[in-house]
PDB file of N, CA and C in Angstrom:
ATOM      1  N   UNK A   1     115.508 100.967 141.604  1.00 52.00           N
ATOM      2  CA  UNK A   1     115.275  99.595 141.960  1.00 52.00           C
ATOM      3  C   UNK A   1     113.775  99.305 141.789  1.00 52.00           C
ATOM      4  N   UNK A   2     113.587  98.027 141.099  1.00 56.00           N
ATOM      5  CA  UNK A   2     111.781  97.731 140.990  1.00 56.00           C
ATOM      6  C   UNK A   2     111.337  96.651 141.906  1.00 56.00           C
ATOM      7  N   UNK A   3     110.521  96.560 142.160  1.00 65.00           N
ATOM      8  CA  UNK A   3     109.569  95.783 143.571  1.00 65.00           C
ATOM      9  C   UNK A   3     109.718  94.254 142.196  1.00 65.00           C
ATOM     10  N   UNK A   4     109.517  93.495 143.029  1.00 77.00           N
ATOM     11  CA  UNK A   4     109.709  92.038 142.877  1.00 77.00           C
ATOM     12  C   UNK A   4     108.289  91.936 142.726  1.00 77.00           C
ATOM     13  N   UNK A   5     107.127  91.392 141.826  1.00 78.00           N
ATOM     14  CA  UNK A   5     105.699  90.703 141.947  1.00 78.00           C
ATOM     15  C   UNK A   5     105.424  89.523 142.252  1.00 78.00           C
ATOM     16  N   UNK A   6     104.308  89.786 143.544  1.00 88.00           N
ATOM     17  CA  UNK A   6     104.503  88.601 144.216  1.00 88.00           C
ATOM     18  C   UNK A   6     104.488  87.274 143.716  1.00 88.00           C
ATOM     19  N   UNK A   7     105.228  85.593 143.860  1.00 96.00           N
ATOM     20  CA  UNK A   7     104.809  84.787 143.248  1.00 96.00           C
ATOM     21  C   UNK A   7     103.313  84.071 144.142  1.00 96.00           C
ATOM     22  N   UNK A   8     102.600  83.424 143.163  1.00 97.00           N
ATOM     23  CA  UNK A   8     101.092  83.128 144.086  1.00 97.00           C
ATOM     24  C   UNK A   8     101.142  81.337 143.068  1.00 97.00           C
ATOM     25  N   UNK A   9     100.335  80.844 144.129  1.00 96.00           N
ATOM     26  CA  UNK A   9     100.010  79.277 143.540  1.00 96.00           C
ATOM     27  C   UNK A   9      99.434  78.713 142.438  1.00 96.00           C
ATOM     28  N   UNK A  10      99.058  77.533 142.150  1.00 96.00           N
ATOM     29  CA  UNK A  10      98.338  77.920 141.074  1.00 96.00           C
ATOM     30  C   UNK A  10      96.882  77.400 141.254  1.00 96.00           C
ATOM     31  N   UNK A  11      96.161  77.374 142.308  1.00 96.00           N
ATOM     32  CA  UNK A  11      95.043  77.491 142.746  1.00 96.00           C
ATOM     33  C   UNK A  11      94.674  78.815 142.671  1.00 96.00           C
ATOM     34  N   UNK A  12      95.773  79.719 143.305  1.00 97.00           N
ATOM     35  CA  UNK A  12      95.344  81.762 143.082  1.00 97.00           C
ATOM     36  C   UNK A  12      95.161  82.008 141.476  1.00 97.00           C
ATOM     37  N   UNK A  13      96.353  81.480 140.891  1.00 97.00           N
ATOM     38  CA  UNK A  13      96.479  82.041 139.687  1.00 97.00           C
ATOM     39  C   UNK A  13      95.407  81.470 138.712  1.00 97.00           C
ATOM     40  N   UNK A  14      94.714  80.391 138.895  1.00 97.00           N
ATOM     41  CA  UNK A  14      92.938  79.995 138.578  1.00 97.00           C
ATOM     42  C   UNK A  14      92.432  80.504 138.781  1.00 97.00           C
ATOM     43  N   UNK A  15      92.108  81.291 139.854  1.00 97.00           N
ATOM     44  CA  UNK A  15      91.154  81.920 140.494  1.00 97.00           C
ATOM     45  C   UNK A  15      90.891  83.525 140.285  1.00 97.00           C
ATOM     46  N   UNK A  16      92.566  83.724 139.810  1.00 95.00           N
ATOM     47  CA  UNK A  16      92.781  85.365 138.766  1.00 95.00           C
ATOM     48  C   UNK A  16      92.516  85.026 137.554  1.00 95.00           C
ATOM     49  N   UNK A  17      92.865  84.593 136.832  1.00 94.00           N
ATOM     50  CA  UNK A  17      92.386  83.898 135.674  1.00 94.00           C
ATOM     51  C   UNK A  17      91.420  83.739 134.960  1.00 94.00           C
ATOM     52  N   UNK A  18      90.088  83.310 136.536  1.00 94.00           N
ATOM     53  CA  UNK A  18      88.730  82.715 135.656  1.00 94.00           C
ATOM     54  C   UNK A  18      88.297  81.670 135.161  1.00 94.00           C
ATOM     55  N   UNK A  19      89.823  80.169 135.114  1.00 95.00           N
ATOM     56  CA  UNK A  19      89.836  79.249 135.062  1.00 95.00           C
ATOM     57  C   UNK A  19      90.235  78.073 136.370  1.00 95.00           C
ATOM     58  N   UNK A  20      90.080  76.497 135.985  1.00 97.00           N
ATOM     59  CA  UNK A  20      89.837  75.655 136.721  1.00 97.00           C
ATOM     60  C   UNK A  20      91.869  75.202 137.228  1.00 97.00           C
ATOM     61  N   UNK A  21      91.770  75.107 138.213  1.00 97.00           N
ATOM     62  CA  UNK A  21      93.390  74.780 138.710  1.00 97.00           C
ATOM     63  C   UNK A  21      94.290  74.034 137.474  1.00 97.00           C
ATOM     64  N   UNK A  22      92.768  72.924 136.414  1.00 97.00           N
ATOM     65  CA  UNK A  22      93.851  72.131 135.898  1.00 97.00           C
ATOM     66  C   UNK A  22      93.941  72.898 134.406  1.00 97.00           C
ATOM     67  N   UNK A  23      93.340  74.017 134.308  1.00 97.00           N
ATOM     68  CA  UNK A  23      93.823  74.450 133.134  1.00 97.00           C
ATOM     69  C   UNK A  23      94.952  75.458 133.241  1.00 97.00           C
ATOM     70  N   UNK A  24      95.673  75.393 134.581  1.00 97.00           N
ATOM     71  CA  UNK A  24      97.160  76.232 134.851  1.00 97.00           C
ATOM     72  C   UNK A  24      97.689  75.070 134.726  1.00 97.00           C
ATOM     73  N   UNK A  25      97.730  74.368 135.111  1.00 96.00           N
ATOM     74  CA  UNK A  25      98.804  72.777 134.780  1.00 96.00           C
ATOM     75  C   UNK A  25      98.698  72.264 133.297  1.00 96.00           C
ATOM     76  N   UNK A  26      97.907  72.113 132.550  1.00 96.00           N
ATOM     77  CA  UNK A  26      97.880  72.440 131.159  1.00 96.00           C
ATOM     78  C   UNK A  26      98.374  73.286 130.452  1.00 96.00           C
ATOM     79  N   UNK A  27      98.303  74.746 131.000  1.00 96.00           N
ATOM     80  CA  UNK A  27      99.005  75.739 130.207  1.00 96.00           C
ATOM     81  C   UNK A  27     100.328  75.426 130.571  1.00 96.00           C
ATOM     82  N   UNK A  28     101.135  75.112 131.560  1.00 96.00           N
ATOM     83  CA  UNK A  28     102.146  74.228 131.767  1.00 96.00           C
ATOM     84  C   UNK A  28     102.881  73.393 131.015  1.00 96.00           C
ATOM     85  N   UNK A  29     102.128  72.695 130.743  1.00 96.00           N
ATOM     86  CA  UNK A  29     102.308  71.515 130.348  1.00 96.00           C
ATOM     87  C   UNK A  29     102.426  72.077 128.248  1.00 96.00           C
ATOM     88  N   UNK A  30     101.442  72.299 127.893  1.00 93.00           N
ATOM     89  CA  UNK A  30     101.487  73.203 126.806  1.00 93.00           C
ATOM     90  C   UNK A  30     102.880  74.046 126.737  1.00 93.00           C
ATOM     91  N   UNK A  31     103.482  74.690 127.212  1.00 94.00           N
ATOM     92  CA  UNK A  31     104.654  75.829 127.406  1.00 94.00           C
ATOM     93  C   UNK A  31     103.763  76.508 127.324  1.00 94.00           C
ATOM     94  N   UNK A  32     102.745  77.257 127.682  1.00 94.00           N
ATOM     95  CA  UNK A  32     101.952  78.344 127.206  1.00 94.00           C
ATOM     96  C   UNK A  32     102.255  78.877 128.648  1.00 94.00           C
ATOM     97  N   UNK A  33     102.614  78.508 129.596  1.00 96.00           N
ATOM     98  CA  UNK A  33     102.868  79.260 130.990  1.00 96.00           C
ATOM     99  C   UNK A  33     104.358  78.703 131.559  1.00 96.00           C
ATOM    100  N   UNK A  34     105.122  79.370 132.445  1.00 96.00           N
ATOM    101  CA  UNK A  34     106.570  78.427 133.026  1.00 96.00           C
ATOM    102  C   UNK A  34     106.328  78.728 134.399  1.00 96.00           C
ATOM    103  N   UNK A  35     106.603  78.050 135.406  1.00 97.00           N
ATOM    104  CA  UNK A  35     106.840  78.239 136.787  1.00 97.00           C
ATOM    105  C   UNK A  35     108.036  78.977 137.285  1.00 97.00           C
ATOM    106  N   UNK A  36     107.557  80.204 137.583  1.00 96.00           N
ATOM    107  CA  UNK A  36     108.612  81.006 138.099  1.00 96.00           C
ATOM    108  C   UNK A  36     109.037  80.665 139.571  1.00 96.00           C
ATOM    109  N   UNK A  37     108.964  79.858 140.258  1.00 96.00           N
ATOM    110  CA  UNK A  37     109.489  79.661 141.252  1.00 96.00           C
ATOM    111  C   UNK A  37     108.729  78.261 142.027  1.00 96.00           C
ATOM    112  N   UNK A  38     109.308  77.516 143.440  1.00 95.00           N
ATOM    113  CA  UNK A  38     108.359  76.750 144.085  1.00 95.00           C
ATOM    114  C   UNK A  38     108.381  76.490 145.657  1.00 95.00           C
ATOM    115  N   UNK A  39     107.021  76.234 146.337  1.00 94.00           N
ATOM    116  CA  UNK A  39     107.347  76.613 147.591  1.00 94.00           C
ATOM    117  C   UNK A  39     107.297  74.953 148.152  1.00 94.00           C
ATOM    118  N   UNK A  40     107.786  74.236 148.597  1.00 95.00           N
ATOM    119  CA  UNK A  40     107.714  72.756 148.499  1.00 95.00           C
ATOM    120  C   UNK A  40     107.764  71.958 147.395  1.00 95.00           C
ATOM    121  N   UNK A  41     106.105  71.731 146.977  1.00 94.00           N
ATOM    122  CA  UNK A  41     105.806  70.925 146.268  1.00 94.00           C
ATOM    123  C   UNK A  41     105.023  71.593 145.289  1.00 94.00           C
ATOM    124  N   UNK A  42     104.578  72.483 145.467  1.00 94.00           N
ATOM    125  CA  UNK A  42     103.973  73.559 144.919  1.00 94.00           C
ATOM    126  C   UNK A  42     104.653  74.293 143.766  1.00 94.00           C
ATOM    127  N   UNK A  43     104.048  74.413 142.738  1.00 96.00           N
ATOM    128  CA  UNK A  43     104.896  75.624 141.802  1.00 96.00           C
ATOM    129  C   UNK A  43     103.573  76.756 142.021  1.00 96.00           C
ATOM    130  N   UNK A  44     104.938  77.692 142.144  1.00 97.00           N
ATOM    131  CA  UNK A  44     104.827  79.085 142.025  1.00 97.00           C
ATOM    132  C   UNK A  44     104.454  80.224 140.907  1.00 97.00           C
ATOM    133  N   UNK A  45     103.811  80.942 140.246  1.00 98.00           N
ATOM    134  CA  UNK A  45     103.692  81.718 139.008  1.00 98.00           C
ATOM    135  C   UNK A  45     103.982  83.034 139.637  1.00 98.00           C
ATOM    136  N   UNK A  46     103.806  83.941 138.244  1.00 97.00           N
ATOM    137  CA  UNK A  46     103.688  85.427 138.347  1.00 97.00           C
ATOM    138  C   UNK A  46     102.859  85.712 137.605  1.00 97.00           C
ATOM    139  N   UNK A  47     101.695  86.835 138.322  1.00 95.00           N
ATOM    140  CA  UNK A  47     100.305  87.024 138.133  1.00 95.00           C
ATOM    141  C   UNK A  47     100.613  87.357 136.412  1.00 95.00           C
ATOM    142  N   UNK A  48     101.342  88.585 136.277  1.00 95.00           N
ATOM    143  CA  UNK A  48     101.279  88.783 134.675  1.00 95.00           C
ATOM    144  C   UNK A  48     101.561  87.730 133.872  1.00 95.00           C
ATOM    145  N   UNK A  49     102.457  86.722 133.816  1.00 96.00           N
ATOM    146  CA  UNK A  49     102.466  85.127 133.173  1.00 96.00           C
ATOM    147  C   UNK A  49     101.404  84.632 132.903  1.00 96.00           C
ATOM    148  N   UNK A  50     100.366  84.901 134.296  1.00 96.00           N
ATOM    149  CA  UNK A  50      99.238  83.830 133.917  1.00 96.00           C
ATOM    150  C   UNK A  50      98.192  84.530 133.310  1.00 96.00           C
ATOM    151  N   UNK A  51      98.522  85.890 133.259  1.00 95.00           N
ATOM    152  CA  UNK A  51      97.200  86.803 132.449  1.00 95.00           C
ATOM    153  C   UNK A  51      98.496  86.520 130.715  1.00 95.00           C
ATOM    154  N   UNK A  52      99.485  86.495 130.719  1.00 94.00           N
ATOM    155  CA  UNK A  52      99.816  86.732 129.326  1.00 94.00           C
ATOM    156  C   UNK A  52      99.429  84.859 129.145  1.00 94.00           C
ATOM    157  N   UNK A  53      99.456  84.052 129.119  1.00 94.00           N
ATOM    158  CA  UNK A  53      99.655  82.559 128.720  1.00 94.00           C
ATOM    159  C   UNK A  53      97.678  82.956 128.794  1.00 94.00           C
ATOM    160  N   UNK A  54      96.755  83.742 129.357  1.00 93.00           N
ATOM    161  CA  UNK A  54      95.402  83.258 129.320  1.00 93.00           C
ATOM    162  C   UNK A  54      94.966  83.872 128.350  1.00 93.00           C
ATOM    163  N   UNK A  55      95.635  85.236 127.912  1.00 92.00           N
ATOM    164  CA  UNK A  55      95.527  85.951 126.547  1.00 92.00           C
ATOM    165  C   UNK A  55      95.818  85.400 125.446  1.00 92.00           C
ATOM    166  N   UNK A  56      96.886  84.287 125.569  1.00 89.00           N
ATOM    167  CA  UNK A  56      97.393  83.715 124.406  1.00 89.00           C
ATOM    168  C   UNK A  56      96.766  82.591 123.808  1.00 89.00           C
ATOM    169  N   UNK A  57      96.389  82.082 124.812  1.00 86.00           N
ATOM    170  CA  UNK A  57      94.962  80.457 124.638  1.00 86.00           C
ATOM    171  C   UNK A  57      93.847  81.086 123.876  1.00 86.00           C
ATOM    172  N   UNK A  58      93.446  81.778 124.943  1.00 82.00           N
ATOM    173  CA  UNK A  58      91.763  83.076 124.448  1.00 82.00           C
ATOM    174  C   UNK A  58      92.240  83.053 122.834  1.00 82.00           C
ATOM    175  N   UNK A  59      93.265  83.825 122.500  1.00 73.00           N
ATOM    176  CA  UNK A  59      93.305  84.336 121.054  1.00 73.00           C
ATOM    177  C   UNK A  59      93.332  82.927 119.778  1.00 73.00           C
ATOM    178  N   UNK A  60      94.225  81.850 120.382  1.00 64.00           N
ATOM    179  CA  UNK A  60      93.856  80.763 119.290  1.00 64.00           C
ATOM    180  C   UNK A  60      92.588  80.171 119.738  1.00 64.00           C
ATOM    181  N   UNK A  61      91.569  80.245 120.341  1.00 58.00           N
ATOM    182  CA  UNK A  61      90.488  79.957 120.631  1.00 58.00           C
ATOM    183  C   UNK A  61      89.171  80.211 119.631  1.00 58.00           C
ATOM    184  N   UNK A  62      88.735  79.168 118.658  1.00 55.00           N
ATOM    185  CA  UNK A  62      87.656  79.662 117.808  1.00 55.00           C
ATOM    186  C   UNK A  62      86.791  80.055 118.274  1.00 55.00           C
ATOM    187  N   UNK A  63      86.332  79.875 119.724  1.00 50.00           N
ATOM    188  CA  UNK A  63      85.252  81.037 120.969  1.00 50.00           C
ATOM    189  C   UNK A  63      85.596  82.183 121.486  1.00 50.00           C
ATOM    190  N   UNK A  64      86.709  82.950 120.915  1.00 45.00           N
ATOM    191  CA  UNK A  64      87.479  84.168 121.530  1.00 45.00           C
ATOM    192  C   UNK A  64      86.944  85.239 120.311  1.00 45.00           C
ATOM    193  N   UNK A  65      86.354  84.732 118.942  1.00 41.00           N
ATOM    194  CA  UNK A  65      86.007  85.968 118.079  1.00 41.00           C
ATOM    195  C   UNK A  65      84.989  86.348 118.583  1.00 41.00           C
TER     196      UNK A  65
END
C-alpha cells in the first residue's frame, strides 16, 4: 500500500515553486497544472504536479537556456 501526498493550496504550492499565487492559476488555466482536489473554495494541488507543470513552463521558456 503507498501513502497518499499531501494535497496543499495554491498559495503553498507558490511558495514551493518560487512563483507568485497567480502564476498557479495560470498554469491552470493554461492546462499546464489540474486541481487534484478542493477544500471549500479553494483548489487543492499535489506538490509533484506543481514541480512537473513548473518544469514544463521553465523548459518552453527562452530564459530557461
Amino acid at each position: 500500500m503507498t501513502a497518499r501526498a499531501p494535497l496543499i493550496t495554491g498559495v503553498l504550492a507558490a511558495a514551493e515553486a518560487g512563483v507568485v499565487p497567480a502564476t498557479i492559476r495560470k498554469w491552470v488555466q493554461l492546462g499546464h497544472l489540474a486541481p487534484a482536489g478542493r477544500q471549500g473554495r479553494a483548489q487543492l494541488y499535489r506538490l509533484e504536479d506543481v514541480f512537473a507543470a513548473e518544469r514544463a513552463t521553465r523548459r518552453g521558456s527562452p530564459l530557461a537556456s
